[in-house]
Short mmCIF file of N, CA and C in Angstrom, two decimals:
data_model
loop_
_atom_site.label_atom_id
_atom_site.label_comp_id
_atom_site.label_asym_id
_atom_site.label_seq_id
_atom_site.Cartn_x
_atom_site.Cartn_y
_atom_site.Cartn_z
N MET A 1 6.20 -3.71 18.73
CA MET A 1 6.11 -4.00 17.43
C MET A 1 5.00 -5.15 17.29
N ASN A 2 4.15 -4.86 16.26
CA ASN A 2 2.98 -5.87 16.15
C ASN A 2 3.45 -7.19 15.41
N VAL A 3 3.02 -8.19 15.53
CA VAL A 3 3.53 -9.54 14.91
C VAL A 3 2.80 -9.61 13.48
N ALA A 4 3.60 -10.03 12.49
CA ALA A 4 2.87 -10.27 11.21
C ALA A 4 2.38 -11.72 11.37
N TYR A 5 1.33 -11.54 10.23
CA TYR A 5 0.70 -12.99 10.48
C TYR A 5 -0.03 -13.29 8.91
N TRP A 6 -0.32 -14.62 8.53
CA TRP A 6 -0.85 -14.86 7.29
C TRP A 6 -2.36 -15.00 7.09
N MET A 7 -2.82 -14.43 5.95
CA MET A 7 -4.37 -14.56 6.04
C MET A 7 -4.70 -14.82 4.46
N GLU A 8 -5.83 -15.32 4.29
CA GLU A 8 -6.47 -15.73 2.99
C GLU A 8 -6.54 -14.22 2.34
N PRO A 9 -5.96 -14.14 1.02
CA PRO A 9 -6.40 -13.01 0.15
C PRO A 9 -7.56 -12.56 0.09
N ALA A 10 -8.65 -13.53 0.02
CA ALA A 10 -10.04 -13.26 -0.34
C ALA A 10 -10.75 -12.69 1.05
N ASP A 11 -10.15 -12.94 2.12
CA ASP A 11 -10.42 -12.30 3.48
C ASP A 11 -10.24 -10.78 3.47
N VAL A 12 -9.41 -10.28 2.72
CA VAL A 12 -8.72 -9.01 2.94
C VAL A 12 -9.90 -7.97 2.16
N LYS A 13 -10.44 -6.84 3.04
CA LYS A 13 -11.04 -5.74 2.49
C LYS A 13 -10.35 -4.63 2.56
N PHE A 14 -10.45 -3.70 1.79
CA PHE A 14 -9.63 -2.56 1.40
C PHE A 14 -10.52 -1.45 2.00
N ASP A 15 -9.60 -0.33 2.66
CA ASP A 15 -10.19 0.88 2.88
C ASP A 15 -9.69 1.70 1.73
N THR A 16 -10.92 1.88 0.98
CA THR A 16 -10.90 2.47 -0.42
C THR A 16 -10.24 3.92 -0.35
N ASN A 17 -10.68 4.61 0.74
CA ASN A 17 -10.06 6.06 1.01
C ASN A 17 -8.49 6.02 0.92
N ILE A 18 -7.98 5.00 1.61
CA ILE A 18 -6.50 4.85 1.54
C ILE A 18 -5.96 4.22 0.39
N SER A 19 -6.32 2.85 0.13
CA SER A 19 -5.75 2.08 -1.10
C SER A 19 -5.80 2.82 -2.35
N LYS A 20 -6.95 3.67 -2.45
CA LYS A 20 -7.10 4.22 -3.95
C LYS A 20 -5.89 5.35 -4.11
N PHE A 21 -5.31 5.93 -3.21
CA PHE A 21 -4.10 6.86 -3.28
C PHE A 21 -3.13 6.45 -4.20
N ASN A 22 -2.58 4.93 -4.07
CA ASN A 22 -1.58 4.44 -4.97
C ASN A 22 -2.01 4.32 -6.25
N PRO A 23 -1.16 4.73 -7.22
CA PRO A 23 -1.48 4.60 -8.58
C PRO A 23 -1.18 3.02 -8.92
N PRO A 24 -1.77 2.47 -9.90
CA PRO A 24 -1.43 0.97 -10.12
C PRO A 24 0.05 0.84 -10.56
N LYS A 25 0.48 -0.26 -10.15
CA LYS A 25 1.87 -0.48 -10.76
C LYS A 25 1.72 -0.97 -12.43
N SER A 26 2.84 -0.48 -13.01
CA SER A 26 2.80 -0.91 -14.38
C SER A 26 3.01 -2.59 -14.41
N ARG A 27 2.58 -3.11 -15.73
CA ARG A 27 2.57 -4.54 -15.72
C ARG A 27 3.85 -5.04 -15.59
N GLU A 28 4.94 -4.38 -16.09
CA GLU A 28 6.19 -5.09 -15.93
C GLU A 28 6.47 -4.99 -14.52
N ASN A 29 6.21 -3.81 -13.56
CA ASN A 29 6.34 -3.88 -12.13
C ASN A 29 5.67 -4.95 -11.34
N TYR A 30 4.50 -5.21 -11.83
CA TYR A 30 3.68 -6.16 -11.22
C TYR A 30 4.25 -7.44 -11.38
N LEU A 31 4.55 -7.91 -12.75
CA LEU A 31 5.18 -9.25 -12.92
C LEU A 31 6.38 -9.15 -12.37
N SER A 32 7.36 -8.30 -12.03
CA SER A 32 8.32 -8.39 -11.15
C SER A 32 8.21 -8.84 -9.83
N LEU A 33 7.16 -8.19 -9.23
CA LEU A 33 6.51 -8.48 -7.87
C LEU A 33 5.98 -9.84 -7.61
N LYS A 34 5.43 -10.33 -8.78
CA LYS A 34 4.67 -11.64 -8.89
C LYS A 34 5.92 -12.72 -8.82
N THR A 35 7.21 -12.34 -9.71
CA THR A 35 8.13 -13.28 -9.72
C THR A 35 8.79 -13.39 -8.39
N GLN A 36 9.10 -12.35 -7.84
CA GLN A 36 9.82 -12.25 -6.41
C GLN A 36 9.17 -13.18 -5.41
N ILE A 37 7.70 -12.92 -5.50
CA ILE A 37 6.96 -13.62 -4.25
C ILE A 37 6.96 -14.99 -4.51
N LYS A 38 6.72 -15.28 -5.95
CA LYS A 38 6.71 -16.77 -6.38
C LYS A 38 7.98 -17.49 -6.07
N ASN A 39 9.17 -16.90 -6.35
CA ASN A 39 10.62 -17.57 -6.10
C ASN A 39 10.89 -17.55 -4.82
N SER A 40 10.42 -16.91 -3.83
CA SER A 40 10.98 -16.76 -2.57
C SER A 40 9.58 -16.71 -1.56
N VAL A 41 9.47 -15.49 -1.09
CA VAL A 41 8.21 -15.17 -0.05
C VAL A 41 7.96 -13.71 -0.33
N GLN A 42 6.91 -13.20 0.33
CA GLN A 42 6.30 -12.03 0.40
C GLN A 42 7.18 -11.33 1.58
N THR A 43 7.76 -10.44 1.42
CA THR A 43 8.88 -9.81 2.35
C THR A 43 8.10 -8.58 2.88
N GLN A 44 7.23 -7.81 2.28
CA GLN A 44 6.52 -6.63 2.80
C GLN A 44 5.10 -6.91 3.22
N PRO A 45 4.64 -6.81 4.54
CA PRO A 45 3.23 -7.16 4.71
C PRO A 45 2.29 -6.12 4.10
N ILE A 46 1.09 -6.53 4.13
CA ILE A 46 0.16 -5.48 4.01
C ILE A 46 -0.08 -5.02 5.30
N LEU A 47 -0.66 -3.79 5.16
CA LEU A 47 -1.13 -3.04 6.49
C LEU A 47 -2.54 -3.14 6.60
N MET A 48 -2.92 -3.45 7.91
CA MET A 48 -4.35 -3.70 8.23
C MET A 48 -4.59 -2.68 9.57
N ARG A 49 -5.67 -1.90 9.16
CA ARG A 49 -6.19 -0.89 10.24
C ARG A 49 -7.39 -1.31 10.57
N GLY A 50 -7.65 -1.83 11.71
CA GLY A 50 -9.08 -2.26 12.18
C GLY A 50 -9.07 -3.60 11.24
N ASN A 51 -10.17 -3.72 10.48
CA ASN A 51 -10.30 -4.97 9.71
C ASN A 51 -10.25 -4.53 8.02
N LEU A 52 -9.72 -3.23 8.05
CA LEU A 52 -9.49 -2.80 6.45
C LEU A 52 -8.04 -2.76 6.15
N CYS A 53 -7.54 -3.09 4.98
CA CYS A 53 -6.44 -2.88 4.46
C CYS A 53 -6.22 -1.57 3.83
N GLY A 54 -5.07 -1.04 3.95
CA GLY A 54 -4.60 0.46 3.37
C GLY A 54 -3.55 0.38 2.49
N ASP A 55 -2.88 -0.74 2.49
CA ASP A 55 -1.80 -1.15 1.66
C ASP A 55 -1.57 -2.44 1.00
N GLY A 56 -1.28 -2.78 -0.07
CA GLY A 56 -1.32 -4.21 -0.38
C GLY A 56 -2.04 -4.77 -1.51
N THR A 57 -2.65 -3.79 -2.29
CA THR A 57 -3.59 -4.23 -3.44
C THR A 57 -3.04 -5.30 -4.34
N HIS A 58 -1.70 -5.10 -4.63
CA HIS A 58 -0.82 -5.80 -5.65
C HIS A 58 -0.21 -7.07 -5.01
N ARG A 59 0.21 -7.01 -3.69
CA ARG A 59 0.73 -8.13 -3.07
C ARG A 59 -0.53 -9.13 -2.80
N ASN A 60 -1.68 -8.51 -2.32
CA ASN A 60 -2.92 -9.39 -2.36
C ASN A 60 -3.26 -10.13 -3.46
N GLN A 61 -3.22 -9.34 -4.42
CA GLN A 61 -3.66 -10.04 -5.81
C GLN A 61 -2.65 -11.02 -6.29
N VAL A 62 -1.38 -10.85 -6.03
CA VAL A 62 -0.39 -11.86 -6.23
C VAL A 62 -0.57 -13.08 -5.63
N ALA A 63 -0.78 -12.98 -4.39
CA ALA A 63 -1.14 -14.04 -3.50
C ALA A 63 -2.23 -14.90 -3.80
N LYS A 64 -3.43 -14.27 -4.45
CA LYS A 64 -4.55 -14.97 -5.04
C LYS A 64 -4.21 -15.76 -6.08
N GLU A 65 -3.44 -15.11 -7.22
CA GLU A 65 -3.02 -15.63 -8.26
C GLU A 65 -2.11 -16.99 -7.95
N LEU A 66 -1.23 -16.86 -7.05
CA LEU A 66 -0.28 -17.96 -6.81
C LEU A 66 -1.15 -19.23 -5.57
N GLY A 67 -2.15 -18.57 -5.18
CA GLY A 67 -2.81 -19.73 -4.36
C GLY A 67 -2.29 -19.73 -3.17
N ARG A 68 -1.76 -18.50 -2.62
CA ARG A 68 -0.94 -18.34 -1.29
C ARG A 68 -1.63 -17.48 -0.38
N LYS A 69 -1.26 -17.48 1.04
CA LYS A 69 -1.91 -16.56 1.96
C LYS A 69 -1.05 -15.19 1.77
N VAL A 70 -1.43 -14.13 2.22
CA VAL A 70 -0.86 -12.83 2.05
C VAL A 70 -0.40 -12.61 3.60
N LEU A 71 0.84 -11.85 3.59
CA LEU A 71 1.41 -11.62 5.12
C LEU A 71 0.96 -10.24 5.41
N ALA A 72 0.58 -10.25 6.55
CA ALA A 72 -0.08 -8.94 7.17
C ALA A 72 0.22 -8.47 8.30
N ILE A 73 0.00 -7.31 8.63
CA ILE A 73 0.60 -6.90 10.16
C ILE A 73 -0.53 -5.68 10.45
N ASP A 74 -0.98 -5.75 11.67
CA ASP A 74 -2.11 -4.79 12.11
C ASP A 74 -1.19 -3.61 12.53
N VAL A 75 -1.82 -2.18 12.32
CA VAL A 75 -1.44 -0.90 12.82
C VAL A 75 -2.33 -0.63 13.81
N ASP A 76 -2.17 0.40 14.62
CA ASP A 76 -3.10 1.03 15.66
C ASP A 76 -4.38 1.38 14.90
N LYS A 77 -5.54 0.72 15.40
CA LYS A 77 -6.84 0.95 14.74
C LYS A 77 -7.05 2.54 14.90
N ASP A 78 -6.71 3.26 15.72
CA ASP A 78 -7.12 4.51 15.70
C ASP A 78 -6.19 5.50 15.04
N MET A 79 -5.16 4.99 14.53
CA MET A 79 -4.34 5.84 13.66
C MET A 79 -5.17 6.69 12.68
N PRO A 80 -4.82 8.18 12.55
CA PRO A 80 -5.71 8.78 11.86
C PRO A 80 -5.22 8.59 10.45
N ASP A 81 -6.09 8.96 9.33
CA ASP A 81 -5.90 8.84 7.94
C ASP A 81 -4.68 9.38 7.56
N LYS A 82 -4.56 10.56 8.03
CA LYS A 82 -3.24 11.48 7.67
C LYS A 82 -1.89 10.88 7.83
N GLU A 83 -1.74 9.97 8.97
CA GLU A 83 -0.84 8.99 9.39
C GLU A 83 -0.82 7.76 8.30
N PHE A 84 -1.70 7.33 8.59
CA PHE A 84 -1.84 5.96 7.83
C PHE A 84 -1.51 6.12 6.40
N ILE A 85 -2.06 7.19 5.68
CA ILE A 85 -1.76 7.21 4.26
C ILE A 85 -0.28 7.31 4.08
N LEU A 86 0.55 8.06 4.89
CA LEU A 86 2.07 7.85 4.87
C LEU A 86 2.55 6.74 4.94
N LEU A 87 2.13 5.98 6.16
CA LEU A 87 2.82 4.75 6.39
C LEU A 87 2.66 4.00 5.21
N CYS A 88 1.31 3.84 4.81
CA CYS A 88 1.04 2.84 3.57
C CYS A 88 1.66 3.08 2.28
N ASN A 89 2.15 4.34 2.00
CA ASN A 89 2.79 4.66 0.86
C ASN A 89 4.38 5.15 1.04
N GLN A 90 4.89 4.97 2.16
CA GLN A 90 6.26 5.12 2.52
C GLN A 90 7.45 4.52 1.34
N ASN A 91 7.19 3.64 0.77
CA ASN A 91 7.99 2.77 -0.25
C ASN A 91 7.67 3.12 -1.57
N THR A 92 6.49 3.43 -1.85
CA THR A 92 5.68 3.41 -3.28
C THR A 92 6.70 4.34 -4.19
N PHE A 93 6.86 5.38 -4.07
CA PHE A 93 7.52 6.34 -4.87
C PHE A 93 9.08 6.13 -5.02
N THR A 94 9.62 5.64 -4.07
CA THR A 94 10.86 5.35 -3.99
C THR A 94 11.16 4.23 -4.96
N ALA A 95 10.40 3.21 -5.05
CA ALA A 95 10.55 2.02 -5.79
C ALA A 95 10.09 2.25 -7.14
N ARG A 96 9.41 3.21 -7.38
CA ARG A 96 8.81 3.31 -8.82
C ARG A 96 9.46 4.44 -9.74
N ASN A 97 10.27 5.25 -9.06
CA ASN A 97 11.16 6.22 -9.90
C ASN A 97 9.98 7.05 -10.74
N PRO A 98 9.29 7.95 -9.92
CA PRO A 98 8.07 8.46 -10.44
C PRO A 98 8.55 9.90 -11.23
N SER A 99 7.88 10.36 -12.10
CA SER A 99 7.97 11.57 -12.78
C SER A 99 7.72 12.71 -12.06
N VAL A 100 8.15 14.00 -12.23
CA VAL A 100 8.01 14.95 -11.40
C VAL A 100 6.42 15.48 -11.47
N THR A 101 5.72 14.99 -12.54
CA THR A 101 4.34 15.20 -12.67
C THR A 101 3.41 14.41 -11.74
N GLN A 102 3.94 13.01 -11.67
CA GLN A 102 3.33 12.02 -10.78
C GLN A 102 3.36 12.46 -9.34
N LEU A 103 4.74 13.01 -8.98
CA LEU A 103 4.91 13.45 -7.43
C LEU A 103 3.89 14.55 -7.22
N ALA A 104 3.74 15.52 -8.22
CA ALA A 104 3.00 16.71 -8.04
C ALA A 104 1.64 16.25 -7.69
N ILE A 105 1.18 15.19 -8.49
CA ILE A 105 -0.41 14.88 -8.38
C ILE A 105 -0.49 14.15 -6.99
N GLN A 106 0.47 13.24 -6.59
CA GLN A 106 0.23 12.84 -5.39
C GLN A 106 0.21 13.73 -4.12
N ALA A 107 1.36 14.74 -4.13
CA ALA A 107 1.07 15.93 -3.30
C ALA A 107 -0.15 16.65 -3.21
N TYR A 108 -0.71 16.79 -4.72
CA TYR A 108 -2.04 17.27 -4.49
C TYR A 108 -3.28 16.63 -3.97
N LYS A 109 -3.02 15.30 -3.91
CA LYS A 109 -4.06 14.51 -3.37
C LYS A 109 -3.91 14.45 -1.83
N LEU A 110 -2.48 14.62 -1.48
CA LEU A 110 -2.28 14.84 -0.02
C LEU A 110 -3.07 15.98 0.57
N VAL A 111 -3.04 17.08 -0.13
CA VAL A 111 -3.59 18.36 0.20
C VAL A 111 -5.27 18.22 0.05
N GLU A 112 -5.60 17.98 -0.87
CA GLU A 112 -7.07 17.94 -1.34
C GLU A 112 -7.88 16.95 -0.47
N THR A 113 -7.39 15.51 -0.35
CA THR A 113 -7.90 14.66 0.28
C THR A 113 -7.63 14.34 1.69
N TYR A 114 -6.53 14.45 2.29
CA TYR A 114 -5.92 14.15 3.34
C TYR A 114 -5.75 15.30 4.52
N GLY A 115 -5.82 16.56 3.80
CA GLY A 115 -5.86 17.63 4.73
C GLY A 115 -4.36 17.99 5.02
N TYR A 116 -3.53 17.78 4.38
CA TYR A 116 -1.81 18.18 4.35
C TYR A 116 -1.84 19.64 4.03
N SER A 117 -0.95 20.43 4.44
CA SER A 117 -0.65 21.77 4.10
C SER A 117 0.27 21.61 2.83
N ASP A 118 0.42 22.59 2.08
CA ASP A 118 1.36 22.46 0.88
C ASP A 118 2.65 21.89 1.22
N VAL A 119 3.13 22.37 2.28
CA VAL A 119 4.56 22.10 2.61
C VAL A 119 4.73 20.64 3.25
N GLU A 120 3.78 20.28 3.67
CA GLU A 120 3.81 18.73 4.37
C GLU A 120 3.73 18.08 3.36
N ALA A 121 2.85 18.18 2.25
CA ALA A 121 2.71 17.27 1.06
C ALA A 121 3.80 17.28 0.17
N ILE A 122 4.85 18.45 0.22
CA ILE A 122 5.89 18.39 -0.74
C ILE A 122 6.90 17.51 -0.05
N LYS A 123 6.93 17.78 1.33
CA LYS A 123 8.09 17.09 2.20
C LYS A 123 7.69 15.46 1.98
N ASN A 124 6.51 15.08 2.25
CA ASN A 124 6.26 13.73 2.01
C ASN A 124 5.99 13.16 0.75
#
């Protein structure tokens, strides 16, 4: 298992091919995340592949706003996009209670952008 580490939010560069997959949090969800991190600590690290982050735009922004470092962890730099996108988004929809339409849009993106079959996209 990789060891988590702290880094300056200004130093985080995003892999836009991966990070754009996630829809933005609602203002309410963003403020909830900010309050949670402000009152305790960031519990879920951002995911770094090579020198680029695929997951963590909101956590990184909160860290900037609070003047804190952001918790990060490295994944295999050779991990294919198809695997990385799922790893980066494994908690996204379970935490946000998406509509059927939002789930369909995300499944469509998995097929069109990341090469998933229809069946794989629906499962994931």
